[in-house]
Short mmCIF file of N, CA, C and O in Angstrom, two decimals:
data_model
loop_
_atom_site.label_atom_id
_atom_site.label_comp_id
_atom_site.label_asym_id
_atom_site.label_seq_id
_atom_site.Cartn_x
_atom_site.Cartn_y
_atom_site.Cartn_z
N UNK A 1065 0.84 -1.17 0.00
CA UNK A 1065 0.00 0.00 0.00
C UNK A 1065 0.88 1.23 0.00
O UNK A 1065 2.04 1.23 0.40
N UNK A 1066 0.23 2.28 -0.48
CA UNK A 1066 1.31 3.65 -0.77
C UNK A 1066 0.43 4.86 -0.07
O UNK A 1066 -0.73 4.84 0.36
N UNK A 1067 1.44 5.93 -0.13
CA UNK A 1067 0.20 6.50 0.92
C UNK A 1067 0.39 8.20 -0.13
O UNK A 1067 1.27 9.05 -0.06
N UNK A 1068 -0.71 8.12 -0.94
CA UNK A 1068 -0.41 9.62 -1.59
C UNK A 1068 -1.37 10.85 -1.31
O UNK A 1068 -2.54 10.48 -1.16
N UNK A 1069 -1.24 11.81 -1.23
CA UNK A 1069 -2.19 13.06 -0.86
C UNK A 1069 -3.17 12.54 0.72
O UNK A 1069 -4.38 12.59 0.93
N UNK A 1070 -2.26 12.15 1.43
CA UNK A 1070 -3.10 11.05 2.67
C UNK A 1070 -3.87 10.12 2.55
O UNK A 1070 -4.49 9.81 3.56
N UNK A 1071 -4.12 9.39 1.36
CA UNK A 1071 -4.64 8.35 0.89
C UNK A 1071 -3.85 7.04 0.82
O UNK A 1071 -2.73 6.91 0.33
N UNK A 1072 -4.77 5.84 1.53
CA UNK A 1072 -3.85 4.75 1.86
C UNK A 1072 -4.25 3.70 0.51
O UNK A 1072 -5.41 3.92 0.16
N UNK A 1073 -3.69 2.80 -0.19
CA UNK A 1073 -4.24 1.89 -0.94
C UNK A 1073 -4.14 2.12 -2.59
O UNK A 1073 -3.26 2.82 -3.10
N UNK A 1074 -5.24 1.37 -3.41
CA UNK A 1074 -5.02 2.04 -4.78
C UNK A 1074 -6.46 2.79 -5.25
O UNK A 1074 -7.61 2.44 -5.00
N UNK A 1075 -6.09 3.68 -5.84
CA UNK A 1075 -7.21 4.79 -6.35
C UNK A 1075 -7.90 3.55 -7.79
O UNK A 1075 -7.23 2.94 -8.62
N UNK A 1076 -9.24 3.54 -7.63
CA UNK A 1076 -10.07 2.91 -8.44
C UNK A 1076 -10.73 3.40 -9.12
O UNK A 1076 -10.41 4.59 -9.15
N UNK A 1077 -11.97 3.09 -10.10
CA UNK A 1077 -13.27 3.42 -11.04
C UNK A 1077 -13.99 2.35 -10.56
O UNK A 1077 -13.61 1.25 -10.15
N UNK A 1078 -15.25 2.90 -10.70
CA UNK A 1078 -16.64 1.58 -10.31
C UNK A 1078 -16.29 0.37 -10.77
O UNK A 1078 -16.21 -0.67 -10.12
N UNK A 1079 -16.08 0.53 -11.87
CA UNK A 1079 -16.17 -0.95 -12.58
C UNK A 1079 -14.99 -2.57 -11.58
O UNK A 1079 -15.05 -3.73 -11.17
N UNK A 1080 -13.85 -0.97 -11.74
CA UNK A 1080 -12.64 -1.71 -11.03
C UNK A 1080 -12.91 -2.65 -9.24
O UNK A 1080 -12.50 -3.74 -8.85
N UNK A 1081 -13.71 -1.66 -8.62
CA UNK A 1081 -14.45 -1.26 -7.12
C UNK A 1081 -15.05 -3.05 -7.12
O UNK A 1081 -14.65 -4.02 -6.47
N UNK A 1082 -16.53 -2.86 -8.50
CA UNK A 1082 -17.18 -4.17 -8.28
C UNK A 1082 -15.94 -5.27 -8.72
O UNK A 1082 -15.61 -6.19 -7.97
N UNK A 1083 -15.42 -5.09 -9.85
CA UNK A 1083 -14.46 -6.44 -10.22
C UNK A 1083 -13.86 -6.74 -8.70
O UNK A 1083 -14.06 -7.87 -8.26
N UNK A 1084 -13.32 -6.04 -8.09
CA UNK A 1084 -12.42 -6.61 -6.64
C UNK A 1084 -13.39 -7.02 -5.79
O UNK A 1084 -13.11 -8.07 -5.22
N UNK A 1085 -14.51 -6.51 -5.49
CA UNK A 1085 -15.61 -6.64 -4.87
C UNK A 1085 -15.64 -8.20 -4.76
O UNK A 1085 -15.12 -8.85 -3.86
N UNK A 1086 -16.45 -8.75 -5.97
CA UNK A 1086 -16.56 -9.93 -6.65
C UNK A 1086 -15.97 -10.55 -6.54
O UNK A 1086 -16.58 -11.58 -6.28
N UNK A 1087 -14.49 -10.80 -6.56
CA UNK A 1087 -13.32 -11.46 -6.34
C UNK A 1087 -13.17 -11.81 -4.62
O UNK A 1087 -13.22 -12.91 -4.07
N UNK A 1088 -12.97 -10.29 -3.96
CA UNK A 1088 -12.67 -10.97 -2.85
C UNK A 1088 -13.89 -11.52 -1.98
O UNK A 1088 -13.65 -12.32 -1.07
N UNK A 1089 -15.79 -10.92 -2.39
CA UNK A 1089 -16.50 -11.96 -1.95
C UNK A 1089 -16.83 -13.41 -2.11
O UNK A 1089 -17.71 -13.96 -1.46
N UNK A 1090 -16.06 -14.03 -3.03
CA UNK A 1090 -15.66 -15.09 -3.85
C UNK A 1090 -14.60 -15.84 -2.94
O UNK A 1090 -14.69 -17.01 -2.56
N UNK A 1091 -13.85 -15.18 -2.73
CA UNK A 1091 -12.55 -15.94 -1.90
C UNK A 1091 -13.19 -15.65 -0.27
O UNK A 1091 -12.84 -16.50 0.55
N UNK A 1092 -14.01 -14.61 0.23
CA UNK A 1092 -14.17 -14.80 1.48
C UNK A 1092 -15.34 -15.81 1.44
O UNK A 1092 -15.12 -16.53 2.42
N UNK A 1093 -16.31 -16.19 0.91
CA UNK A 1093 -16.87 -17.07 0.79
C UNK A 1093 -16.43 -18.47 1.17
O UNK A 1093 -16.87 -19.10 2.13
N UNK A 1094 -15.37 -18.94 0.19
CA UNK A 1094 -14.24 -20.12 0.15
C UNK A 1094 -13.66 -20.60 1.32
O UNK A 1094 -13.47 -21.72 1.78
N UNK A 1095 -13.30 -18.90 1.88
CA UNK A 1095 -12.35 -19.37 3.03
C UNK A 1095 -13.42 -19.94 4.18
O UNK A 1095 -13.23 -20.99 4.79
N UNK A 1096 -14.67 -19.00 4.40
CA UNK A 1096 -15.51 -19.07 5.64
C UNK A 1096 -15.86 -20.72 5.54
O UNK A 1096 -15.93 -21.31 6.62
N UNK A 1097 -16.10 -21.51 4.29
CA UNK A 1097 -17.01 -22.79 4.11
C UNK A 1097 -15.53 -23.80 4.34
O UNK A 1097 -15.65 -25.01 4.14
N UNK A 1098 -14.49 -23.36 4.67
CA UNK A 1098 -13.43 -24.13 4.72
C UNK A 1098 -12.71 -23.98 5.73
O UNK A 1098 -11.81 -24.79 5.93
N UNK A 1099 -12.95 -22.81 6.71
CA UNK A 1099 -12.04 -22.86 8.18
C UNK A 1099 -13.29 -22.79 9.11
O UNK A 1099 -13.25 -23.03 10.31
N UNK A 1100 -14.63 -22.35 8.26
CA UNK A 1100 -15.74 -22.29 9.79
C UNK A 1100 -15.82 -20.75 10.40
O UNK A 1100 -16.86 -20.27 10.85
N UNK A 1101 -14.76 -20.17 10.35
CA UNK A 1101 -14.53 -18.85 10.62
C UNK A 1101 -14.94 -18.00 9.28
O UNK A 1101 -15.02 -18.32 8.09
N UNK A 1102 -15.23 -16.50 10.18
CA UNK A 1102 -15.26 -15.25 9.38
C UNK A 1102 -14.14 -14.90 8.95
O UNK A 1102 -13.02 -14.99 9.43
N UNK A 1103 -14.68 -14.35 7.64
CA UNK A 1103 -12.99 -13.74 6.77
C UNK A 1103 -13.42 -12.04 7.70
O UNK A 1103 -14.38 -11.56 8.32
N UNK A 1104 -12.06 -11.63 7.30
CA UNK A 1104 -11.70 -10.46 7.20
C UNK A 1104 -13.02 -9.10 6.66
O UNK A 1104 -13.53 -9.08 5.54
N UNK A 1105 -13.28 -8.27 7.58
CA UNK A 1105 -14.23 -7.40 6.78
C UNK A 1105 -13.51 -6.64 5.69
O UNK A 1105 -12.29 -6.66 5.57
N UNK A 1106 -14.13 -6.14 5.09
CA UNK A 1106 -14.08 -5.24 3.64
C UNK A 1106 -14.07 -3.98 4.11
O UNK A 1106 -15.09 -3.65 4.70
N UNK A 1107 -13.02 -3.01 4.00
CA UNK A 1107 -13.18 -1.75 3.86
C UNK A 1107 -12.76 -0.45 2.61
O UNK A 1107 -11.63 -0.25 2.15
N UNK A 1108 -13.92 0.23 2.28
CA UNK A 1108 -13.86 1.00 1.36
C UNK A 1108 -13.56 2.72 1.62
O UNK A 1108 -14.56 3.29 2.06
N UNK A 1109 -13.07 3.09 1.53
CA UNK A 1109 -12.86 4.62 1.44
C UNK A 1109 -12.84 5.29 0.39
O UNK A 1109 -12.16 4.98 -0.58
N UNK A 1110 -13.91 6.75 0.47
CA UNK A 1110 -13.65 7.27 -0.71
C UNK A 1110 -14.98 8.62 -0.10
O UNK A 1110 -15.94 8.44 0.65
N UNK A 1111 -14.48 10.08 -0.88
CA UNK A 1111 -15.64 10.94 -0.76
C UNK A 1111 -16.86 10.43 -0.79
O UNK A 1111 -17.32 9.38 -1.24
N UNK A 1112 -17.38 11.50 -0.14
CA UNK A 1112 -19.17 11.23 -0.48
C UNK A 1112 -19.78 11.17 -1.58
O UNK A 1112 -19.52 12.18 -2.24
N UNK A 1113 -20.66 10.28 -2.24
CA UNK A 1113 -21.20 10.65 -2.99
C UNK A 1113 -20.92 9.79 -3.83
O UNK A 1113 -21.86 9.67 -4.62
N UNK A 1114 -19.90 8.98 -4.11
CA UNK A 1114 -19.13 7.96 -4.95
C UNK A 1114 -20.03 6.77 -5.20
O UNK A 1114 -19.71 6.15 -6.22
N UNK A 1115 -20.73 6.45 -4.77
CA UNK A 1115 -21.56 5.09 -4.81
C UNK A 1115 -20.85 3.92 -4.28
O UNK A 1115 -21.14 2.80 -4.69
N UNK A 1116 -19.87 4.15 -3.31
CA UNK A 1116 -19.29 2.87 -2.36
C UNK A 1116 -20.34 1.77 -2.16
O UNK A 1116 -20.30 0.59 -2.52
N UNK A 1117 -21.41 2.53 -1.41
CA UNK A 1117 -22.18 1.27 -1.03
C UNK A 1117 -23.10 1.03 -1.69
O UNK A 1117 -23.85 0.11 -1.36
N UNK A 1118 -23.32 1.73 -2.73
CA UNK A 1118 -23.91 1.18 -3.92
C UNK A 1118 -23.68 -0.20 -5.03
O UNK A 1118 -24.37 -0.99 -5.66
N UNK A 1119 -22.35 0.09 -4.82
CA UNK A 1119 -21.99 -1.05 -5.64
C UNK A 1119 -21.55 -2.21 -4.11
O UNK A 1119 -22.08 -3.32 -4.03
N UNK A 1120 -20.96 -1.93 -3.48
CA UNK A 1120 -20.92 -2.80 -2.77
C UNK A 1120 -22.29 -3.78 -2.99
O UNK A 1120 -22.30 -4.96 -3.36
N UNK A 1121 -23.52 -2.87 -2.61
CA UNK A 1121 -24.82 -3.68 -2.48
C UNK A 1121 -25.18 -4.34 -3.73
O UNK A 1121 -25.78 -5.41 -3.80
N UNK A 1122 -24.71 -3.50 -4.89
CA UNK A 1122 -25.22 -4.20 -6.43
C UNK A 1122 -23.82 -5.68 -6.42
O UNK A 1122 -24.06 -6.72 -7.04
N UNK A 1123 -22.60 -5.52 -5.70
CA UNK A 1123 -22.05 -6.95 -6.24
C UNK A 1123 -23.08 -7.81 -4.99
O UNK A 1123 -23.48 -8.92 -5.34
N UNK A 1124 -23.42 -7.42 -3.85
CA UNK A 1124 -24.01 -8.78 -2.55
C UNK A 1124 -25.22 -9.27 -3.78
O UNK A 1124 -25.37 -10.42 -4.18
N UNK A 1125 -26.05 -8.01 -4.25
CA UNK A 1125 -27.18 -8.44 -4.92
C UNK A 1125 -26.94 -9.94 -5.89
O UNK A 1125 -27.52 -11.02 -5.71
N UNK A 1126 -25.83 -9.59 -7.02
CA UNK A 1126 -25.61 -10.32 -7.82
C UNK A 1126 -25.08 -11.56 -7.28
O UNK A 1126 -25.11 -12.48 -8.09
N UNK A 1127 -24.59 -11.84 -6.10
CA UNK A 1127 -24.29 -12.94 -5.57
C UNK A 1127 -25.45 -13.62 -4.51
O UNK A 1127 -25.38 -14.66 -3.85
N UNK A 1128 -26.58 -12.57 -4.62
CA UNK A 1128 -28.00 -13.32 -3.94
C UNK A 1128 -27.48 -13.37 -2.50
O UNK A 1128 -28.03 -14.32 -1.96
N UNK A 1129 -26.67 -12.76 -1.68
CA UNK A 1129 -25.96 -12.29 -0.33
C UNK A 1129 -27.11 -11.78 0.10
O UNK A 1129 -27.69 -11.02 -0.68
N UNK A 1130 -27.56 -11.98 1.06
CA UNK A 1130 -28.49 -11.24 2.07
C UNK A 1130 -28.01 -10.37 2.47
O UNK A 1130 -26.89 -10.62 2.94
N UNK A 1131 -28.42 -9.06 2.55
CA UNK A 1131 -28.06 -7.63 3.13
C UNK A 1131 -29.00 -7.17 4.32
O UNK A 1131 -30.21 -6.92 4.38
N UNK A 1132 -28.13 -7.17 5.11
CA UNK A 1132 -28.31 -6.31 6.12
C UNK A 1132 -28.59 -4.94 6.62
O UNK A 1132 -28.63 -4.72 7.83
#
């Protein structure tokens, strides 16, 4: 991770946001049905207004994830 203009991580686009999304709810999935344990939570940062949890909710949708 790099840390530029006080920003920790890598700077994204939506598309990029859901592709990782997808991926790592995919592998936390895997891991939970194979150690019994919770993976790691997900954290997103970014201004207001960005649609973070928008897409967050549109990849749970597409994976039929119950939302909370």
């Amino acid at each position: 991770m790099s840390s530029t203009n006080g920003c920790f991580g890598k700077s994204v686009d939506g598309k990029r946001l859901f592709d990782f999304l997808d991926q790592v709810l995919d592998n936390n999935l895997i891991f939970e049905s194979e150690t019994k344990r919770r993976p790691t939570p997900i954290c997103i940062w970014g201004t207001h207004g960005l649609g973070k949890t928008e897409i967050a909710m549109e990849v749970a949708r597409s994976k039929q994830m119950k939302i909370a």
